[in-house]
CSV table of C-alpha atoms and ligand atoms in Angstrom, one decimal:
chain,number,residue,atom,x,y,z
A,1,MET,CA,18.0,6.0,-32.1
A,2,LYS,CA,15.4,3.2,-31.2
A,3,SER,CA,11.6,3.9,-30.2
A,4,SER,CA,12.0,2.8,-26.7
A,5,VAL,CA,15.1,4.5,-25.4
A,6,ILE,CA,14.2,7.1,-22.4
A,7,ASN,CA,14.2,11.1,-24.1
A,8,LYS,CA,12.3,13.0,-21.6
A,9,ALA,CA,11.6,13.0,-17.6
A,10,SER,CA,10.0,15.4,-15.6
A,11,VAL,CA,8.9,15.4,-12.4
A,12,ARG,CA,5.7,17.9,-10.6
A,13,LYS,CA,3.0,17.5,-7.9
A,14,LEU,CA,0.8,15.0,-7.0
A,15,ASP,CA,-2.7,16.8,-4.7
A,16,ALA,CA,-5.8,16.1,-3.6
A,17,GLU,CA,-8.3,16.7,-1.6
A,18,LEU,CA,-9.2,13.8,0.7
A,19,PHE,CA,-13.5,13.7,1.9
A,20,THR,CA,-12.3,13.1,5.3
A,21,PRO,CA,-8.3,13.2,6.8
A,22,PHE,CA,-6.9,9.9,7.0
A,23,THR,CA,-5.6,9.7,10.6
A,24,ILE,CA,-3.7,6.4,12.0
A,25,SER,CA,-2.5,6.3,15.7
A,26,SER,CA,1.6,7.6,14.1
A,27,GLY,CA,-0.6,11.0,12.6
A,28,SER,CA,-2.5,12.0,9.7
A,29,HIS,CA,-3.0,13.2,6.3
A,30,SER,CA,-5.4,15.7,5.8
A,31,SER,CA,-4.6,16.4,1.8
A,32,MET,CA,-3.2,13.9,-0.8
A,33,THR,CA,0.6,15.8,-2.0
A,34,ASN,CA,1.7,12.7,-3.6
A,35,ALA,CA,4.7,12.8,-6.2
A,36,LEU,CA,4.0,12.5,-9.7
A,37,PHE,CA,7.4,11.1,-12.8
A,38,THR,CA,6.5,10.7,-16.4
A,39,LEU,CA,9.2,9.0,-18.8
A,40,GLN,CA,8.8,9.5,-21.8
A,41,SER,CA,10.2,7.0,-24.9
A,42,ALA,CA,11.8,8.1,-28.8
A,43,GLY,CA,9.4,7.4,-29.8
A,44,GLY,CA,6.3,9.1,-27.9
A,45,GLU,CA,5.4,6.7,-25.6
A,46,LYS,CA,4.7,7.7,-21.7
A,47,GLY,CA,5.1,6.1,-18.8
A,48,TRP,CA,3.2,7.5,-15.1
A,49,GLY,CA,4.3,6.6,-12.2
A,50,GLU,CA,3.4,8.1,-8.5
A,51,ALA,CA,5.7,8.6,-5.0
A,52,ALA,CA,3.9,8.8,-2.1
A,53,ILE,CA,4.6,10.8,0.3
A,54,ALA,CA,3.9,10.0,4.4
A,55,THR,CA,6.5,12.1,6.5
A,56,HIS,CA,4.5,11.3,9.8
A,57,ILE,CA,5.3,7.3,8.5
A,58,THR,CA,8.9,7.8,6.9
A,59,GLY,CA,10.3,10.1,7.7
A,60,GLU,CA,10.0,10.8,3.8
A,61,THR,CA,10.0,14.9,2.4
A,62,ARG,CA,7.9,15.1,-1.4
A,63,ALA,CA,10.8,19.0,-1.7
A,64,ALA,CA,13.9,15.8,-0.5
A,65,THR,CA,12.1,12.9,-3.0
A,66,MET,CA,11.0,15.3,-5.8
A,67,ARG,CA,14.9,16.6,-6.6
A,68,ASN,CA,15.8,13.0,-5.8
A,69,LEU,CA,13.7,12.0,-9.1
A,70,GLU,CA,15.0,15.1,-11.7
A,71,ARG,CA,17.8,13.1,-11.1
A,72,ALA,CA,16.7,9.7,-11.2
A,73,GLY,CA,15.5,10.8,-14.4
A,74,GLU,CA,18.4,12.9,-15.4
A,75,ALA,CA,20.1,9.3,-14.4
A,76,LEU,CA,17.3,8.4,-16.5
A,77,LEU,CA,17.8,9.4,-19.6
A,78,GLY,CA,19.1,7.6,-23.0
A,79,LEU,CA,18.7,3.9,-21.5
A,80,ASP,CA,16.3,1.6,-23.6
A,81,ALA,CA,13.2,0.6,-21.0
A,82,ALA,CA,14.0,-2.8,-22.9
A,83,ASP,CA,16.1,-3.0,-20.1
A,84,TYR,CA,13.9,-2.6,-17.6
A,85,LEU,CA,15.7,-4.1,-14.9
A,86,GLY,CA,19.1,-2.8,-14.7
A,87,ALA,CA,17.4,1.0,-14.6
A,88,MET,CA,15.8,-1.1,-11.7
A,89,CYS,CA,19.2,-1.4,-10.8
A,90,LEU,CA,20.4,0.8,-11.2
A,91,LEU,CA,17.6,3.4,-8.7
A,92,GLU,CA,17.8,0.5,-6.6
A,93,LYS,CA,21.1,1.9,-5.4
A,94,ARG,CA,20.3,5.6,-6.4
A,95,LEU,CA,17.1,5.8,-4.2
A,96,ASP,CA,17.8,3.3,-1.2
A,97,GLY,CA,17.1,6.2,1.5
A,98,ASN,CA,14.1,7.7,-0.5
A,99,ARG,CA,12.4,4.8,-1.2
A,100,ALA,CA,8.6,6.9,-2.3
A,101,ALA,CA,11.3,8.3,-4.8
A,102,LEU,CA,12.5,4.9,-5.9
A,103,ALA,CA,8.8,3.0,-5.8
A,104,GLY,CA,7.4,6.1,-7.9
A,105,ALA,CA,10.2,5.9,-10.6
A,106,GLU,CA,10.4,2.2,-11.3
A,107,MET,CA,6.5,2.4,-11.5
A,108,ALA,CA,6.7,5.1,-14.4
A,109,LEU,CA,8.8,2.2,-15.7
A,110,LEU,CA,7.0,-0.2,-16.2
A,111,ASP,CA,4.2,1.1,-17.1
A,112,LEU,CA,6.5,2.5,-20.2
A,113,ALA,CA,8.1,-0.6,-20.5
A,114,SER,CA,5.6,-2.6,-20.1
A,115,ARG,CA,2.9,0.1,-22.2
A,116,LEU,CA,5.4,-0.2,-24.7
A,117,GLN,CA,5.9,-4.3,-25.2
A,118,GLY,CA,2.0,-3.7,-25.1
A,119,VAL,CA,0.8,-5.9,-22.0
A,120,SER,CA,-1.3,-4.5,-18.5
A,121,LEU,CA,1.3,-4.2,-15.4
A,122,TRP,CA,-1.6,-6.9,-14.1
A,123,ARG,CA,0.0,-9.1,-17.2
A,124,PHE,CA,3.5,-8.5,-17.2
A,125,PHE,CA,3.1,-9.6,-13.0
A,126,GLY,CA,1.9,-13.5,-14.4
A,127,GLY,CA,-1.1,-12.0,-14.4
A,128,ARG,CA,-2.7,-14.9,-10.9
A,129,GLN,CA,-5.3,-12.9,-10.7
A,130,ALA,CA,-8.0,-11.1,-12.6
A,131,ARG,CA,-10.1,-10.1,-9.8
A,132,LEU,CA,-8.9,-8.0,-6.6
A,133,LYS,CA,-11.0,-6.7,-3.8
A,134,THR,CA,-9.9,-4.8,-1.6
A,135,ASP,CA,-11.0,-3.4,2.0
A,136,ILE,CA,-11.8,0.0,3.8
A,137,THR,CA,-10.6,2.3,6.0
A,138,VAL,CA,-12.0,3.6,9.4
A,139,VAL,CA,-9.9,5.7,10.0
A,140,ILE,CA,-9.1,7.1,14.5
A,141,GLY,CA,-11.6,8.9,14.7
A,142,SER,CA,-15.1,9.2,16.9
A,143,ALA,CA,-17.4,6.0,17.2
A,144,ASP,CA,-20.0,7.4,15.5
A,145,ALA,CA,-18.1,9.2,12.5
A,146,ALA,CA,-16.7,5.1,12.6
A,147,LEU,CA,-20.7,4.2,13.2
A,148,ASP,CA,-21.7,6.9,9.8
A,149,PHE,CA,-18.6,5.8,8.0
A,150,THR,CA,-18.7,2.3,7.8
A,151,ARG,CA,-22.5,2.2,7.5
A,152,LYS,CA,-22.1,4.3,4.7
A,153,MET,CA,-19.2,2.1,2.8
A,154,ARG,CA,-21.5,-1.3,3.5
A,155,ALA,CA,-24.2,-0.3,1.5
A,156,ARG,CA,-21.2,0.5,-1.3
A,157,GLY,CA,-20.1,-2.8,-0.9
A,158,PHE,CA,-17.4,-2.8,1.0
A,159,ARG,CA,-17.0,-6.2,3.3
A,160,ILE,CA,-14.5,-6.1,5.2
A,161,PHE,CA,-12.6,-3.2,7.4
A,162,LYS,CA,-9.6,-1.9,8.2
A,163,VAL,CA,-9.9,-0.9,12.0
A,164,LYS,CA,-6.7,1.8,13.4
A,165,THR,CA,-6.6,1.2,16.6
A,166,GLY,CA,-3.8,3.5,19.6
A,167,SER,CA,-5.8,6.2,20.5
A,168,ASP,CA,-6.6,6.1,23.4
A,169,MET,CA,-8.1,2.5,23.8
A,170,ASP,CA,-11.9,2.5,25.3
A,171,GLU,CA,-12.8,5.0,22.1
A,172,ASP,CA,-10.7,2.3,20.4
A,173,PHE,CA,-13.8,-0.6,21.7
A,174,ARG,CA,-16.9,2.2,20.8
A,175,ARG,CA,-15.3,2.2,17.3
A,176,LEU,CA,-14.8,-1.2,16.9
A,177,GLU,CA,-18.4,-1.9,18.3
A,178,ALA,CA,-20.0,1.2,16.6
A,179,VAL,CA,-18.4,-1.0,12.8
A,180,ARG,CA,-19.6,-4.5,14.2
A,181,LYS,CA,-23.2,-2.7,15.2
A,182,ALA,CA,-23.0,-0.8,11.0
A,183,ALA,CA,-20.9,-3.5,9.4
A,184,PRO,CA,-22.8,-7.2,11.4
A,185,GLY,CA,-20.3,-10.2,10.5
A,186,CYS,CA,-18.0,-8.7,8.2
A,187,PRO,CA,-14.5,-9.7,8.4
A,188,VAL,CA,-12.1,-7.3,10.5
A,189,TYR,CA,-8.4,-6.2,10.4
A,190,LEU,CA,-6.9,-3.9,12.8
A,191,ASP,CA,-3.7,-2.0,12.4
A,192,ALA,CA,-2.2,-0.2,15.4
A,193,ASN,CA,0.9,1.7,13.5
A,194,CYS,CA,3.8,0.7,16.1
A,195,ALA,CA,1.0,2.1,19.5
A,196,TYR,CA,1.0,-0.7,22.3
A,197,THR,CA,4.1,-2.9,24.4
A,198,ALA,CA,3.2,-6.4,23.8
A,199,ALA,CA,1.5,-7.0,27.2
A,200,GLN,CA,-0.9,-3.8,26.1
A,201,ALA,CA,-1.7,-5.3,21.8
A,202,GLU,CA,-2.8,-8.0,24.3
A,203,GLY,CA,-4.4,-6.9,26.7
A,204,PHE,CA,-6.5,-4.5,24.1
A,205,LEU,CA,-7.3,-8.5,22.1
A,206,LYS,CA,-8.4,-9.4,25.1
A,207,GLY,CA,-11.2,-6.7,25.5
A,208,LEU,CA,-12.1,-7.0,21.7
A,209,ALA,CA,-13.3,-11.0,22.4
A,210,ARG,CA,-14.7,-10.5,25.7
A,211,ARG,CA,-16.1,-8.1,23.1
A,212,GLY,CA,-17.0,-11.0,21.3
A,213,ILE,CA,-15.2,-9.0,17.8
A,214,VAL,CA,-11.6,-11.1,16.9
A,215,PRO,CA,-9.7,-9.4,13.7
A,216,GLU,CA,-8.5,-12.0,10.9
A,217,VAL,CA,-4.6,-10.2,11.5
A,218,VAL,CA,-3.2,-7.7,13.8
A,219,GLU,CA,-1.2,-5.4,12.0
A,220,GLN,CA,2.1,-4.3,13.6
A,221,PRO,CA,1.1,-3.5,17.2
A,222,VAL,CA,3.9,-2.3,18.4
A,223,ARG,CA,6.9,0.0,17.6
A,224,LYS,CA,9.2,-1.0,14.9
A,225,GLY,CA,12.7,-2.4,15.9
A,226,ASP,CA,10.1,-4.9,18.2
A,227,ASP,CA,11.0,-8.4,17.5
A,228,ASP,CA,10.4,-9.7,19.7
A,229,GLY,CA,7.3,-8.2,21.5
A,230,LEU,CA,6.1,-9.4,17.9
A,231,ALA,CA,6.9,-13.0,17.9
A,232,TRP,CA,5.7,-13.2,21.5
A,233,LEU,CA,2.4,-11.9,20.2
A,234,SER,CA,2.9,-14.2,16.9
A,235,ARG,CA,3.3,-17.3,20.1
A,236,ARG,CA,0.1,-16.0,22.3
A,237,LEU,CA,-2.8,-14.9,19.6
A,238,PRO,CA,-5.1,-16.9,17.2
A,239,MET,CA,-5.0,-14.8,14.8
A,240,PRO,CA,-1.5,-14.1,11.9
A,241,VAL,CA,0.7,-10.6,13.4
A,242,CYS,CA,1.3,-8.7,10.5
A,243,ALA,CA,4.4,-6.4,10.1
A,244,ASP,CA,4.6,-2.8,8.2
A,245,GLU,CA,6.4,-0.5,9.8
A,246,SER,CA,8.1,-3.8,10.7
A,247,ALA,CA,9.4,-4.4,7.1
A,248,TYR,CA,11.0,-1.7,5.7
A,249,SER,CA,13.5,-3.9,3.5
A,250,LEU,CA,14.7,-7.0,2.6
A,251,ASP,CA,16.4,-7.5,5.7
A,252,ASP,CA,14.1,-6.9,8.0
A,253,VAL,CA,11.7,-9.4,6.7
A,254,PHE,CA,14.5,-12.4,6.6
A,255,ARG,CA,15.1,-10.6,9.9
A,256,LEU,CA,11.5,-11.4,10.8
A,257,LEU,CA,11.7,-15.6,9.0
A,258,ARG,CA,14.2,-16.5,10.7
A,259,LYS,CA,13.3,-14.7,14.5
A,260,LYS,CA,9.7,-17.1,13.6
A,261,ALA,CA,8.4,-13.4,14.4
A,262,VAL,CA,5.0,-13.2,11.9
A,263,GLY,CA,2.8,-14.7,10.4
A,264,ALA,CA,1.9,-11.8,7.8
A,265,LEU,CA,3.2,-8.9,5.9
A,266,ASN,CA,2.4,-6.7,5.2
A,267,ILE,CA,3.6,-5.0,0.9
A,268,LYS,CA,4.2,-1.3,-0.1
A,269,LEU,CA,6.4,-0.4,-2.7
A,270,THR,CA,6.7,2.8,-0.9
A,271,LYS,CA,8.2,0.4,1.1
A,272,LEU,CA,10.8,-1.2,-1.1
A,273,GLY,CA,10.3,-0.3,-4.3
A,274,PHE,CA,9.5,-3.3,-6.5
A,275,LEU,CA,12.7,-5.1,-7.0
A,276,ARG,CA,12.8,-5.8,-3.1
A,277,ALA,CA,8.9,-6.8,-2.9
A,278,ARG,CA,9.4,-8.7,-5.1
A,279,GLU,CA,11.6,-10.3,-3.2
A,280,VAL,CA,9.9,-10.1,-0.3
A,281,TRP,CA,6.7,-11.3,-1.6
A,282,THR,CA,8.4,-15.0,-3.2
A,283,LEU,CA,10.3,-15.6,0.4
A,284,ALA,CA,7.4,-14.9,2.2
A,285,ARG,CA,5.7,-17.7,0.2
A,286,ALA,CA,8.7,-19.7,0.5
A,287,LYS,CA,8.1,-19.8,4.5
A,288,GLY,CA,4.3,-19.6,4.2
A,289,LEU,CA,3.3,-16.2,5.5
A,290,LYS,CA,0.6,-15.5,4.5
A,291,LEU,CA,0.7,-11.9,2.6
A,292,MET,CA,-0.9,-7.8,2.6
A,293,MET,CA,-0.6,-5.6,0.3
A,294,GLY,CA,-1.3,-2.2,0.9
A,295,GLU,CA,0.1,1.3,0.4
A,296,MET,CA,0.4,4.9,2.3
A,297,VAL,CA,-2.8,7.5,0.2
A,298,GLU,CA,-2.1,6.3,-2.3
A,299,SER,CA,-4.1,7.5,-6.2
A,300,GLU,CA,-5.8,5.6,-8.6
A,301,LEU,CA,-2.8,5.0,-10.0
A,302,ALA,CA,-0.1,3.7,-7.2
A,303,SER,CA,-3.3,2.2,-6.2
A,304,ALA,CA,-3.4,0.3,-9.2
A,305,ALA,CA,0.2,-0.5,-9.2
A,306,ALA,CA,0.2,-2.0,-6.9
A,307,ALA,CA,-3.1,-3.9,-6.8
A,308,ALA,CA,-1.6,-5.2,-10.7
A,309,PHE,CA,1.5,-6.1,-8.1
A,310,ALA,CA,-1.0,-7.9,-7.0
A,311,GLY,CA,-3.0,-10.0,-9.0
A,312,GLY,CA,0.4,-10.7,-11.3
A,313,LEU,CA,1.5,-13.0,-8.3
A,314,GLY,CA,-1.1,-14.3,-6.7
A,315,GLY,CA,-1.4,-15.4,-3.5
A,316,PHE,CA,-1.6,-12.5,-1.4
A,317,ASP,CA,-4.7,-12.7,2.0
A,318,PHE,CA,-5.2,-9.8,2.4
A,319,ILE,CA,-5.7,-6.5,-0.2
A,320,ASP,CA,-5.3,-2.8,1.5
A,321,LEU,CA,-5.8,-0.6,-1.8
A,322,ASP,CA,-8.5,1.8,-0.7
A,323,THR,CA,-6.9,5.2,-0.4
A,324,PRO,CA,-8.0,6.4,-3.9
A,325,PHE,CA,-11.7,6.0,-1.4
A,326,PHE,CA,-11.0,8.8,0.3
A,327,ILE,CA,-9.4,10.9,-2.4
A,328,LYS,CA,-12.1,13.8,-4.2
A,329,ASP,CA,-9.9,14.2,-7.3
A,330,SER,CA,-6.6,13.1,-8.4
A,331,GLY,CA,-6.8,14.9,-12.1
A,332,LEU,CA,-5.8,11.2,-13.4
A,333,ARG,CA,-8.1,9.7,-15.9
A,334,GLY,CA,-8.3,6.5,-16.3
A,335,ALA,CA,-9.5,3.6,-13.0
A,336,SER,CA,-12.9,2.6,-14.4
A,337,PHE,CA,-11.5,-1.0,-13.9
A,338,LEU,CA,-11.6,0.1,-10.3
A,339,SER,CA,-15.4,-0.1,-9.2
A,340,ARG,CA,-17.0,2.1,-6.9
A,341,ASN,CA,-17.1,-0.7,-4.0
A,342,GLY,CA,-13.1,-1.4,-4.6
A,343,VAL,CA,-12.9,-4.1,-6.6
A,344,TYR,CA,-10.0,-3.9,-9.1
A,345,SER,CA,-11.2,-6.0,-12.0
A,346,LEU,CA,-6.9,-5.6,-14.1
A,347,ASP,CA,-8.2,-8.3,-16.7
A,348,ARG,CA,-9.7,-5.0,-18.1
A,349,VAL,CA,-6.5,-3.0,-17.9
A,350,LYS,CA,-5.2,-2.6,-21.6
A,351,ALA,CA,-1.6,-1.6,-20.9
A,352,GLY,CA,0.4,-0.7,-18.4
A,353,ILE,CA,-0.7,-0.2,-15.1
A,354,GLY,CA,-3.8,1.2,-17.1
A,355,VAL,CA,-3.7,5.6,-15.3
A,356,SER,CA,-2.5,8.4,-16.5
A,357,PRO,CA,-2.9,12.4,-15.6
A,358,ALA,CA,-5.7,13.5,-17.8
A,359,GLY,CA,-4.7,14.9,-20.9
A,360,GLY,CA,-2.1,12.6,-20.9
A,361,ARG,CA,0.3,14.6,-19.8
B,1,LIG,MG1,0.0,-0.7,8.2
């Protein structure tokens, strides 16, 4: 048997406590409850992938994701990791209805393939931008909590603050004012996670402008499906309107671009898988859209994979890969290329994604 043939696959839970609940307008994570997928080649090389479960956003559950990963593992046995593209096409079909599982399975496959080649996943995707600095998210909560958090993170070296909004407008104004007070002059991104109507979103942005706060990008102000609302806002707002929940598939992106509904797209591997994420990148670049690389609540493993994708391909305007900073201990090791102030130094990764479970299991 060739040493690159896949001969083992396994799935286990990947759990971690969070320093603070990750609360957005559509729900909250009180802990990380993901799944770890491992592939092994006949020569003993391993690759790891993470499936990030965000039930309140995608409807996907961990139980179903783990079952689907087990089945995907069985389907991959006997395939040659050298034909990773053929294997990815197979996974795209089998796991289309469970994108977290799709992203996790493709991640393990690409980690294995790039480790077998002795190159980093960043280099595998093109090696264009070696350093990426992530923003840090200010979750929904009190203005006092936002003030403390922003002060602490600014002191640590974070310089871009992505503020979640959409719970209560007055509370959101107070939280954004707190962020500005704690980090004057620092860029702010806004993410409402579908909370507003288009008119409410415009009203909220006007209210912020009266307070002297102008976000650099406004992410998913309206509900998924409201393309007209996105287009209306794109015509009226000075900053790019970014689709996240509305851009869940290649079809979605194709439609949004044809309608000129957005000025930016948030690419998440967990929404699209790697193949379609790359196609979205291609389409968006061709049309001159701005790009954000984002994630769900993901450990260093999936975050580093997303960073390798974004830094490898290049051309990303907004990097939102900060959830490792919310996690206490995932049990994963190797992410020393991610600094305490949110910089991914991707040229320091020797092979694959560069993150693996403690003890290699
Ligand atoms: Mg978002």
